[in-house]
Short mmCIF file of N, CA and C in Angstrom, two decimals:
data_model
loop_
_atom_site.label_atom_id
_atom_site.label_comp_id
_atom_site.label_asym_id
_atom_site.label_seq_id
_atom_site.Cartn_x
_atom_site.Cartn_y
_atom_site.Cartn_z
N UNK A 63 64.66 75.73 -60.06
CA UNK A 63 64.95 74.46 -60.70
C UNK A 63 63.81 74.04 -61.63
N UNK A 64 64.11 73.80 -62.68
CA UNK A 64 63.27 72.96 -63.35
C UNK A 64 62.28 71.62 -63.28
N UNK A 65 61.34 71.78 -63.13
CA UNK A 65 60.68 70.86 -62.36
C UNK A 65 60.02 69.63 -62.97
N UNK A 66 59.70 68.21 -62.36
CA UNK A 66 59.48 67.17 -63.14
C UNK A 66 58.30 67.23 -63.95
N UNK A 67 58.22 66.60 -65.30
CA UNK A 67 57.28 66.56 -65.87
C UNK A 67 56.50 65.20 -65.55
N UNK A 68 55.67 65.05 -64.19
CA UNK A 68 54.38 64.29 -63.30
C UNK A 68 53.69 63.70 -64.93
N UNK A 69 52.37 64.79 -65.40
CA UNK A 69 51.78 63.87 -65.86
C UNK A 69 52.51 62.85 -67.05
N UNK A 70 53.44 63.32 -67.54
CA UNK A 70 54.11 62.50 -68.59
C UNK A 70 54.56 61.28 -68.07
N UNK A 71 55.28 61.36 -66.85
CA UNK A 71 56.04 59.96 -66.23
C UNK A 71 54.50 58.91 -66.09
N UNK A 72 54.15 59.73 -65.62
CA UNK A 72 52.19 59.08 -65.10
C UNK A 72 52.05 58.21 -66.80
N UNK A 73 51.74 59.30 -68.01
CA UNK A 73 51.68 58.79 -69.25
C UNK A 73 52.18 57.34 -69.65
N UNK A 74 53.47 57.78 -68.78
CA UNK A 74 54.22 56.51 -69.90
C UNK A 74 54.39 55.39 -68.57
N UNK A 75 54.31 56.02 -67.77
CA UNK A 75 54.26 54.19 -66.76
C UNK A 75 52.94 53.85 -67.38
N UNK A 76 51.81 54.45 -67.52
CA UNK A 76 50.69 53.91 -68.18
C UNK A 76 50.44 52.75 -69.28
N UNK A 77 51.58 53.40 -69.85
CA UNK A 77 51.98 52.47 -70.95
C UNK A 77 53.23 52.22 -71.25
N UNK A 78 53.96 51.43 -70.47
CA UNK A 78 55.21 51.27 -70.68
C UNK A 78 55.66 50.02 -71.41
N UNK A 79 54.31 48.99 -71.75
CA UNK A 79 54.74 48.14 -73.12
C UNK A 79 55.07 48.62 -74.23
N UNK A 80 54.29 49.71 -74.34
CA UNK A 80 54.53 50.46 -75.70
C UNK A 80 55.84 50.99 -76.10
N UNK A 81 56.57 51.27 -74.93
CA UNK A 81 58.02 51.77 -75.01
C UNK A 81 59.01 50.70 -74.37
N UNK A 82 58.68 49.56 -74.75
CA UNK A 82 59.76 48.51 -74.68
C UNK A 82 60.66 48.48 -75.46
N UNK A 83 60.41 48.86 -77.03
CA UNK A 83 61.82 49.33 -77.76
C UNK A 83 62.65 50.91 -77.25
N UNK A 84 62.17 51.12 -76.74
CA UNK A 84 62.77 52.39 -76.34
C UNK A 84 63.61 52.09 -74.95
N UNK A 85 63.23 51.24 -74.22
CA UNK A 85 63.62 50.61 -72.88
C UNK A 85 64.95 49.34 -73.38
N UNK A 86 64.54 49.10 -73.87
CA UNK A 86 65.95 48.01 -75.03
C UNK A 86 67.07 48.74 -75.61
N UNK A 87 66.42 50.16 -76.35
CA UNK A 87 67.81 50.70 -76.87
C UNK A 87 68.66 51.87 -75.96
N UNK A 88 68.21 51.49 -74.87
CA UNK A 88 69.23 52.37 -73.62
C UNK A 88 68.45 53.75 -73.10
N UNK A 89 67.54 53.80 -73.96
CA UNK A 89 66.90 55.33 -73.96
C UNK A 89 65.51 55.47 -72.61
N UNK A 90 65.88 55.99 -71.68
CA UNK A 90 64.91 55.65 -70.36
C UNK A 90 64.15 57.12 -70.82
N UNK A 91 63.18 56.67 -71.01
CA UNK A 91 61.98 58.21 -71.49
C UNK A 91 61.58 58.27 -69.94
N UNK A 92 61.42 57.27 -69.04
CA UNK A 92 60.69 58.00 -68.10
C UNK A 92 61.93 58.80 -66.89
N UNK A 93 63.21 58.40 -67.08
CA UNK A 93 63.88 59.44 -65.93
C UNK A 93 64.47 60.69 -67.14
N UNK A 94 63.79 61.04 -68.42
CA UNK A 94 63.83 61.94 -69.15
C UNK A 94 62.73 62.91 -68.88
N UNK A 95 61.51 62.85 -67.83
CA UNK A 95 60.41 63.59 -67.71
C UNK A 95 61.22 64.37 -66.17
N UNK A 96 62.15 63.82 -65.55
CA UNK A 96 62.48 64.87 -64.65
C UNK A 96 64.01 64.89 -65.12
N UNK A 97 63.88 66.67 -65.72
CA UNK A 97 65.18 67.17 -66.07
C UNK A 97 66.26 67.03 -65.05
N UNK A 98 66.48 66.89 -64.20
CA UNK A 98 67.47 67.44 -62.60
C UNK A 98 68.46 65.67 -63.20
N UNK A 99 67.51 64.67 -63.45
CA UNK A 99 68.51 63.48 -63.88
C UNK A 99 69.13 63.56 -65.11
N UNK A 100 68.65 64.10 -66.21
CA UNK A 100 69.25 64.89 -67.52
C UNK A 100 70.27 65.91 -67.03
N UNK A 101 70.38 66.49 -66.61
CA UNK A 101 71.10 68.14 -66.00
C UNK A 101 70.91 68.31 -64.93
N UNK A 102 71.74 68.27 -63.69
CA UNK A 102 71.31 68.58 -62.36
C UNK A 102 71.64 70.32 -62.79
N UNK A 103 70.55 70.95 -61.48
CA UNK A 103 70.68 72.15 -61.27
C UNK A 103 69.94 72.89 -63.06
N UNK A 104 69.50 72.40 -63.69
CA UNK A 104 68.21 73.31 -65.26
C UNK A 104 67.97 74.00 -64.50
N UNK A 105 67.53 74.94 -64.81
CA UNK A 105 66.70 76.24 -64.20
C UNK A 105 65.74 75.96 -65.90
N UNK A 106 65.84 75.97 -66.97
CA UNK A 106 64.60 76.04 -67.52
C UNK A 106 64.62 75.08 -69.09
N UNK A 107 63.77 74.82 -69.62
CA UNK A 107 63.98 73.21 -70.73
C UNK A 107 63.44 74.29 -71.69
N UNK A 108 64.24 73.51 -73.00
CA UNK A 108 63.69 73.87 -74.48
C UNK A 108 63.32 72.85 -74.85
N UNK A 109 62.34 72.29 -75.39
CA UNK A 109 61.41 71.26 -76.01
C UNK A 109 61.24 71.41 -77.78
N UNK A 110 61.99 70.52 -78.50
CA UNK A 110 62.19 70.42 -79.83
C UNK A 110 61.42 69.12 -80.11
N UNK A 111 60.35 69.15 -81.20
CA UNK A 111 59.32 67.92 -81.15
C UNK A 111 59.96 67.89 -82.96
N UNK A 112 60.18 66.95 -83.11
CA UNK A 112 60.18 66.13 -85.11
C UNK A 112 59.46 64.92 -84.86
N UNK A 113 58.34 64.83 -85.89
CA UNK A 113 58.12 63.84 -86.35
C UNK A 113 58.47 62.65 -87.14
N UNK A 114 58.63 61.83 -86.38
CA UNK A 114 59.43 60.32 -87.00
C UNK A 114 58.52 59.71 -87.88
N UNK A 115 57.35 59.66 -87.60
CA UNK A 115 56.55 58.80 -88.23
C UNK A 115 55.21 58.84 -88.92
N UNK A 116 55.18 60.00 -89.89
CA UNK A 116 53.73 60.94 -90.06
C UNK A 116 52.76 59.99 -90.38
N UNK A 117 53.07 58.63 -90.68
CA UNK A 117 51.88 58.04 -91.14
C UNK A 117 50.83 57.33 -90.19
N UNK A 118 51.54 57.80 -88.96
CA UNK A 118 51.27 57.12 -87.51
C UNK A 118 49.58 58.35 -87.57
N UNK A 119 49.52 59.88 -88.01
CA UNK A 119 48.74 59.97 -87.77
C UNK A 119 47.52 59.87 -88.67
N UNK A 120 46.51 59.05 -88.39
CA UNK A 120 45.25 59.12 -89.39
C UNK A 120 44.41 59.96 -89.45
N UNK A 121 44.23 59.93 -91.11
CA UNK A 121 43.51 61.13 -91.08
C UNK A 121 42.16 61.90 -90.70
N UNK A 122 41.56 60.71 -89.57
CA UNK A 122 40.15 60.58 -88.90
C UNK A 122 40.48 60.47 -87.66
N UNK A 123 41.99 59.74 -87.32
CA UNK A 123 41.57 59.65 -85.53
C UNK A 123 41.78 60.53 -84.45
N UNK A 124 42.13 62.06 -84.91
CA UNK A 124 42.05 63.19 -84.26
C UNK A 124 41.36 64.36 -83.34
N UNK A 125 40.60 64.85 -84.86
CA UNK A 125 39.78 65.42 -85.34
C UNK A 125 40.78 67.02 -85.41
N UNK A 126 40.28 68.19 -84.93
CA UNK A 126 41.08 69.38 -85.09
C UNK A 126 42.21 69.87 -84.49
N UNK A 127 42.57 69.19 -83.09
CA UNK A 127 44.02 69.22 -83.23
C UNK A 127 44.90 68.59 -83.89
N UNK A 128 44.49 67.47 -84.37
CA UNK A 128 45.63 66.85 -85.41
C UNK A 128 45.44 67.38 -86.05
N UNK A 129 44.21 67.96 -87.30
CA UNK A 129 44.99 69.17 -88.20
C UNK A 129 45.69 70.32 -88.18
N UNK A 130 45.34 70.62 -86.87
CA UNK A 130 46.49 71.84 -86.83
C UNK A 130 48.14 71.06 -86.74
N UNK A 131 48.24 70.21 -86.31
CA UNK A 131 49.43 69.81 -85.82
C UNK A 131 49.82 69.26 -87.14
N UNK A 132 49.05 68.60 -88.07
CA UNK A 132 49.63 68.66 -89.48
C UNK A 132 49.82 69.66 -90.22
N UNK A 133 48.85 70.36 -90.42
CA UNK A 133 48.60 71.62 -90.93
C UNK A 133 50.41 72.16 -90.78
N UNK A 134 50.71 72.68 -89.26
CA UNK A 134 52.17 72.96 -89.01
C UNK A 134 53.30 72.24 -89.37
N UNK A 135 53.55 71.15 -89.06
CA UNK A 135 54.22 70.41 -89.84
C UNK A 135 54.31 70.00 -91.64
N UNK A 136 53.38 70.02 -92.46
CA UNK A 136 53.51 70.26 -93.19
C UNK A 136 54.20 72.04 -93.99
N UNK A 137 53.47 72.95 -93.39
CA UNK A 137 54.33 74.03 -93.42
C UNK A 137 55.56 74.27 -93.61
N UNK A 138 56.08 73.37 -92.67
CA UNK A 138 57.47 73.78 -91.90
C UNK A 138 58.67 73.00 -92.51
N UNK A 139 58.11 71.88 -93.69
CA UNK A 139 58.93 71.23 -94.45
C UNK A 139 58.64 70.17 -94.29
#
């Protein structure tokens, strides 16, 4: 079985003001970190990431993984 994703739920109870619009428009991100409530019985997850909002990242508050992670995304279209 596919198993829960812990530190993420951890993540976002952390900050779950931040995802009050997300909690308003029906969309529960945190019973989305354990697949079995998405799909009972997954045996294994594909993870597709798009960026909604590129301007969210600055171009200082990173350092080298955000350029790679732009770096790729720009690439890729």
């Amino acid at each position: 079985m596919a198993v829960p994703f812990d530190s993420q739920r951890a993540y976002l109870e952390e900050r779950r003001e931040e995802y009050g619009w997300a909690i308003r428009s029906g969309l529960d991100m945190i019973a989305g970190t354990d697949p079995q409530t998405i799909l009972p019985g997954a045996k294994s997850i594909v993870v597709v990431i798009e960026p909604y909002f590129r301007e969210a990242f600055l171009s200082d508050s990173a350092g080298r993984v955000r350029e790679e992670i732009v770096a790729a995304l720009e690439e890729s279209g």
